[in-house]
Short mmCIF file of C-alpha atoms in Angstrom, two decimals:
data_model
loop_
_atom_site.label_atom_id
_atom_site.label_comp_id
_atom_site.label_asym_id
_atom_site.label_seq_id
_atom_site.Cartn_x
_atom_site.Cartn_y
_atom_site.Cartn_z
CA MET A 1479 56.99 73.01 118.42
CA THR A 1480 58.28 75.92 120.51
CA ASN A 1481 61.50 75.50 122.51
CA LYS A 1482 61.35 76.88 125.98
CA PHE A 1483 64.55 77.92 127.76
CA SER A 1484 64.93 77.64 131.48
CA ARG A 1485 66.32 80.57 133.41
CA ARG A 1486 69.50 78.53 133.95
CA THR A 1487 69.94 77.89 130.20
CA PHE A 1488 69.31 81.55 129.40
CA LEU A 1489 71.90 82.75 131.90
CA LYS A 1490 74.38 80.15 130.66
CA ARG A 1491 74.04 81.31 127.06
CA VAL A 1492 74.30 84.98 128.00
CA THR A 1493 77.44 84.23 130.03
CA VAL A 1494 79.05 82.21 127.22
CA GLY A 1495 78.20 84.91 124.68
CA THR A 1496 79.63 87.66 126.87
CA LEU A 1497 82.81 85.71 127.54
CA GLY A 1498 83.14 84.96 123.83
CA PHE A 1499 82.79 88.63 122.94
CA VAL A 1500 85.37 89.63 125.56
CA GLY A 1501 87.70 86.90 124.33
CA LEU A 1502 87.40 87.98 120.72
CA SER A 1503 87.88 91.62 121.68
CA TYR A 1504 91.03 90.83 123.65
CA GLY A 1505 92.26 88.52 120.89
CA GLY A 1506 91.73 91.24 118.31
CA TYR A 1507 93.51 93.78 120.48
CA TYR A 1508 96.49 91.46 120.98
CA TYR A 1509 96.63 90.61 117.26
CA ALA A 1510 96.46 94.25 116.15
CA ARG A 1511 99.02 95.46 118.69
CA GLU A 1512 101.49 92.61 119.06
CA PHE A 1513 101.22 90.33 116.04
CA GLU A 1514 100.32 92.09 112.80
CA PRO A 1515 102.68 95.08 113.28
CA ARG A 1516 105.57 92.57 113.25
CA TRP A 1517 104.19 90.39 110.43
CA LEU A 1518 106.40 91.91 107.76
CA ASN A 1519 105.43 91.38 104.13
CA THR A 1520 107.52 91.79 100.97
CA ILE A 1521 105.68 93.26 97.97
CA TYR A 1522 107.15 92.66 94.51
CA SER A 1523 106.36 94.91 91.56
CA THR A 1524 107.69 95.06 87.99
CA ILE A 1525 108.17 98.50 86.45
CA GLU A 1526 108.04 98.46 82.64
CA SER A 1527 108.95 101.37 80.41
CA GLN A 1528 110.47 102.01 77.01
CA ARG A 1529 112.56 104.71 78.69
CA ILE A 1530 114.40 102.17 80.86
CA PRO A 1531 117.74 101.41 79.17
CA LYS A 1532 118.42 97.75 78.32
CA PRO A 1533 121.35 97.49 80.77
CA PHE A 1534 118.86 98.24 83.59
CA ASN A 1535 116.78 95.14 82.86
CA ASP A 1536 116.23 93.29 86.17
CA PHE A 1537 117.67 96.23 88.11
CA LYS A 1538 116.24 95.89 91.61
CA ILE A 1539 115.20 98.82 93.84
CA VAL A 1540 114.13 98.22 97.44
CA GLN A 1541 112.04 100.86 99.22
CA ILE A 1542 111.96 101.18 103.01
CA THR A 1543 109.74 103.77 104.62
CA ASP A 1544 108.08 104.95 107.82
CA THR A 1545 109.91 102.90 110.43
CA HIS A 1546 108.84 105.34 113.16
CA MET A 1547 111.50 104.06 115.53
CA GLY A 1548 110.69 104.77 119.16
CA PHE A 1549 106.94 104.20 118.82
CA HIS A 1550 106.14 100.52 119.35
CA TYR A 1551 108.72 99.43 116.74
CA LYS A 1552 111.68 97.84 118.45
CA ILE A 1553 115.37 97.67 117.60
CA GLU A 1554 115.05 93.88 117.31
CA ASP A 1555 112.32 94.28 114.67
CA PHE A 1556 114.44 96.83 112.83
CA GLU A 1557 117.42 94.47 112.72
CA LYS A 1558 115.28 91.62 111.40
CA MET A 1559 113.86 93.86 108.67
CA ILE A 1560 117.37 94.92 107.57
CA LYS A 1561 118.37 91.27 107.15
CA GLU A 1562 115.31 90.62 105.01
CA VAL A 1563 116.19 93.57 102.77
CA ASN A 1564 119.73 92.27 102.26
CA GLN A 1565 118.35 88.87 101.30
CA GLU A 1566 116.72 90.55 98.28
CA SER A 1567 120.19 91.55 96.95
CA PRO A 1568 119.02 95.02 95.88
CA ASP A 1569 120.95 97.11 93.38
CA LEU A 1570 119.63 100.33 94.93
CA ILE A 1571 117.99 101.11 98.28
CA VAL A 1572 115.76 104.11 98.97
CA PHE A 1573 114.34 105.28 102.28
CA THR A 1574 111.33 107.56 101.87
CA GLY A 1575 111.10 109.22 105.25
CA ASP A 1576 109.98 109.07 108.89
CA LEU A 1577 112.89 107.23 110.47
CA THR A 1578 111.63 107.99 113.99
CA ASP A 1579 108.29 108.98 115.42
CA ASP A 1580 109.74 111.74 117.60
CA PRO A 1581 113.53 112.22 117.46
CA SER A 1582 113.50 114.43 120.56
CA ILE A 1583 112.66 111.54 122.90
CA LEU A 1584 115.41 109.16 121.73
CA SER A 1585 118.82 108.93 123.35
CA ASP A 1586 122.19 109.15 121.60
CA ALA A 1587 122.77 105.49 122.46
CA TYR A 1588 119.51 104.53 120.72
CA PHE A 1589 120.55 106.43 117.59
CA GLU A 1590 123.93 104.68 117.66
CA LYS A 1591 122.14 101.32 117.53
CA ILE A 1592 120.10 102.48 114.54
CA ILE A 1593 123.26 103.60 112.74
CA GLN A 1594 125.12 100.36 113.30
CA ILE A 1595 122.18 98.30 112.03
CA PHE A 1596 121.42 100.59 109.08
CA LYS A 1597 125.05 100.41 107.94
CA GLN A 1598 124.59 96.68 107.35
CA LEU A 1599 122.45 97.39 104.28
CA GLU A 1600 124.27 96.69 101.03
CA ALA A 1601 123.48 98.04 97.56
CA PRO A 1602 126.13 98.46 94.83
CA PHE A 1603 124.41 101.46 93.22
CA GLY A 1604 123.93 103.30 96.49
CA LYS A 1605 121.54 104.10 99.33
CA TYR A 1606 119.45 107.29 99.20
CA TRP A 1607 116.90 108.92 101.46
CA ILE A 1608 114.47 111.82 101.77
CA TYR A 1609 112.91 113.62 104.73
CA GLY A 1610 109.46 112.72 106.03
CA ASN A 1611 107.32 115.03 108.15
CA HIS A 1612 108.34 113.27 111.39
CA ASP A 1613 112.01 113.86 110.54
CA HIS A 1614 111.63 117.65 110.57
CA GLY A 1615 111.12 120.01 113.46
CA GLY A 1616 113.35 121.31 116.23
CA TYR A 1617 116.78 119.76 116.27
CA GLY A 1618 115.32 116.63 114.68
CA THR A 1619 116.09 117.81 111.13
CA ARG A 1620 119.79 118.02 111.88
CA MET A 1621 119.84 114.90 114.06
CA ILE A 1622 118.16 112.66 111.48
CA LYS A 1623 120.44 113.99 108.75
CA ASN A 1624 123.48 113.08 110.85
CA VAL A 1625 122.12 109.58 111.57
CA MET A 1626 121.38 108.86 107.91
CA GLN A 1627 124.71 110.25 106.75
CA ARG A 1628 126.59 108.07 109.21
CA SER A 1629 124.49 105.13 108.00
CA ASP A 1630 125.94 105.68 104.48
CA PHE A 1631 122.72 107.08 103.02
CA LYS A 1632 122.88 110.08 100.68
CA LEU A 1633 120.25 112.79 101.13
CA LEU A 1634 118.15 113.92 98.17
CA GLN A 1635 116.59 117.19 99.30
CA ASN A 1636 115.31 118.85 96.14
CA ASP A 1637 118.17 117.19 94.34
CA LYS A 1638 118.86 114.33 91.93
CA VAL A 1639 121.57 111.85 91.00
CA LYS A 1640 122.33 109.95 87.84
CA ILE A 1641 122.41 106.19 88.33
CA GLU A 1642 124.77 104.92 85.63
CA LYS A 1643 125.20 101.42 84.24
CA ASP A 1644 127.09 100.41 81.09
CA ARG A 1645 127.20 104.01 79.83
CA THR A 1646 123.44 104.45 80.20
CA GLN A 1647 121.56 106.19 82.99
CA ILE A 1648 118.33 106.68 84.87
CA ASN A 1649 117.65 109.66 87.11
CA LEU A 1650 116.74 109.49 90.79
CA ALA A 1651 115.35 112.67 92.36
CA GLY A 1652 114.13 113.43 95.86
CA LEU A 1653 111.94 116.16 97.33
CA ASP A 1654 112.10 117.81 100.70
CA ASP A 1655 109.09 116.93 102.85
CA VAL A 1656 105.91 118.54 101.54
CA LEU A 1657 104.25 119.23 104.90
CA LEU A 1658 107.14 120.61 106.95
CA GLY A 1659 109.91 121.22 104.45
CA SER A 1660 110.36 123.31 101.32
CA PRO A 1661 109.81 121.04 98.29
CA ARG A 1662 110.94 122.37 94.92
CA ILE A 1663 110.19 120.10 91.99
CA SER A 1664 110.39 122.49 89.05
CA ASN A 1665 114.18 122.49 88.67
CA LEU A 1666 114.92 118.83 89.32
CA LEU A 1667 115.13 117.73 85.67
CA SER A 1668 116.76 119.40 82.69
CA ASP A 1669 115.22 119.53 79.22
CA GLU A 1670 117.56 116.83 77.89
CA GLU A 1671 116.45 114.48 80.69
CA THR A 1672 112.78 114.64 79.71
CA ASN A 1673 112.97 111.48 77.61
CA GLN A 1674 115.01 109.52 80.16
CA PHE A 1675 113.57 107.27 82.87
CA ASN A 1676 113.00 109.50 85.88
CA ILE A 1677 112.17 108.44 89.45
CA LEU A 1678 110.92 110.77 92.18
CA LEU A 1679 111.07 110.06 95.90
CA CYS A 1680 108.35 112.02 97.71
CA HIS A 1681 107.17 111.18 101.21
CA GLU A 1682 103.56 112.31 100.78
CA PRO A 1683 101.74 110.36 98.02
CA ASP A 1684 99.04 112.94 97.30
CA PHE A 1685 101.73 115.25 95.94
CA ALA A 1686 101.47 113.12 92.80
CA ARG A 1687 98.76 115.55 91.67
CA GLN A 1688 101.62 118.02 91.15
CA THR A 1689 104.18 115.46 89.99
CA ILE A 1690 102.13 114.64 86.89
CA ASN A 1691 102.96 118.11 85.56
CA PHE A 1692 106.64 117.12 85.30
CA PRO A 1693 108.42 114.40 83.28
CA PHE A 1694 108.58 111.69 85.94
CA ASP A 1695 107.79 108.05 85.25
CA LEU A 1696 107.78 106.68 88.79
CA GLN A 1697 107.00 108.17 92.21
CA LEU A 1698 107.75 106.20 95.38
CA SER A 1699 105.98 107.35 98.54
CA GLY A 1700 105.02 106.26 102.04
CA HIS A 1701 103.41 108.39 104.77
CA SER A 1702 99.89 106.88 104.62
CA HIS A 1703 100.74 103.54 106.35
CA GLY A 1704 98.07 102.02 104.13
CA GLY A 1705 95.51 103.44 106.52
CA GLN A 1706 97.19 101.37 109.28
CA ILE A 1707 93.80 99.95 110.32
CA GLN A 1708 91.38 98.72 107.67
CA LEU A 1709 87.86 97.57 108.44
CA PRO A 1710 85.44 95.77 106.10
CA PHE A 1711 82.77 98.13 104.68
CA VAL A 1712 84.47 101.05 106.46
CA GLY A 1713 87.87 101.27 104.81
CA TYR A 1714 90.94 103.14 105.98
CA ILE A 1715 90.90 104.39 109.57
CA VAL A 1716 94.16 106.32 110.01
CA THR A 1717 95.03 108.47 107.00
CA PRO A 1718 97.21 111.57 107.46
CA ARG A 1719 97.04 114.80 105.54
CA LEU A 1720 98.35 114.35 101.98
CA GLY A 1721 97.93 110.61 102.38
CA THR A 1722 94.18 110.33 101.89
CA GLN A 1723 93.69 110.17 98.12
CA TYR A 1724 96.41 107.63 97.33
CA VAL A 1725 96.69 105.34 100.33
CA GLU A 1726 98.41 102.13 99.21
CA GLY A 1727 99.50 100.20 96.18
CA HIS A 1728 99.83 101.24 92.54
CA TYR A 1729 98.21 104.13 90.70
CA GLU A 1730 98.68 105.20 87.09
CA LEU A 1731 98.25 108.95 86.63
CA GLY A 1732 98.54 111.54 83.89
CA GLN A 1733 99.42 111.23 80.23
CA ARG A 1734 103.10 110.26 80.41
CA PRO A 1735 102.00 108.26 82.54
CA LEU A 1736 103.28 108.58 86.12
CA HIS A 1737 103.30 105.33 88.07
CA LEU A 1738 102.77 106.05 91.75
CA TYR A 1739 103.57 103.34 94.28
CA VAL A 1740 102.53 103.93 97.89
CA SER A 1741 104.05 101.67 100.53
CA ARG A 1742 102.24 100.76 103.73
CA GLY A 1743 105.59 101.24 105.45
CA ILE A 1744 106.98 99.43 108.43
CA GLY A 1745 106.11 101.12 111.72
CA THR A 1746 103.03 102.69 113.26
CA THR A 1747 102.14 106.17 114.48
CA ARG A 1748 99.32 107.80 116.49
CA LEU A 1749 97.97 104.33 117.33
CA PRO A 1750 100.22 101.30 117.98
CA PHE A 1751 98.03 99.03 115.87
CA ARG A 1752 97.80 97.45 112.44
CA PHE A 1753 94.70 95.56 111.39
CA PHE A 1754 94.24 94.02 107.94
CA CYS A 1755 97.21 96.18 106.95
CA ARG A 1756 100.50 94.32 107.30
CA PRO A 1757 103.76 96.29 107.29
CA GLU A 1758 105.84 95.93 104.15
CA ILE A 1759 109.07 96.45 102.31
CA ASN A 1760 108.78 96.98 98.57
CA VAL A 1761 110.90 95.48 95.80
CA TYR A 1762 110.70 97.03 92.32
CA THR A 1763 112.28 95.33 89.32
CA LEU A 1764 112.90 97.45 86.22
CA GLN A 1765 112.18 96.08 82.74
CA SER A 1766 112.83 97.76 79.42
CA THR A 1767 110.04 97.39 76.83
#
């Protein structure tokens, strides 16, 4: 039996379908702009290596990256995120670049708020940071350096530090930004440090293709935002240069091997949206094997 629709029924169904589509579109827009970018996730990873000294068992490193302050990410969100980091009781905190989206448009008063909030972070083995591409350019390079220094973060710009515990050590190195800085990786580690546990902070994850030529065990990166928008059957929508091959999560590369971890980061850039790509802070726990 064939069902016949009256003109009234047809128009009713078309109207309901149109309104439903508009409603879903608006709902998706609101979710991607207002909800998901503030739905902060905490990702836990365990890093195992025979090069990690026994005293560093359960040593906790928290990575923050890509806040992009001034572009859709508010001071209130920043303050909430800082409290969540402190709740993890990290031993060491690293910030892997892109504090602001455009430092030239932010006022001194805004930077003062960032400093006062950032100073609340606590880590007994220190707080370290590297430049991202949005931190460089114009007077921004100097401004961001001043903000981070006053926030009690130590800059690693083609430099390294020894993190010591119970007369053992691991090495933490940081590169200048690959895109807009002058990264120099070849002289970061000495020959005697080859067999130690070595961590590299590098803003752009795709630089790992060069890192594997050096004796690093762990690279922590951001920059890619996890694609920021992910669509089924399509994949990553927003991937920047040097953030296209390794976009999010964990990768094992090279013979040593190098473990690359790419954080989705916290803020947004270019588009004020996140979709199927929640912002995150990352907690790494070291384990000696």
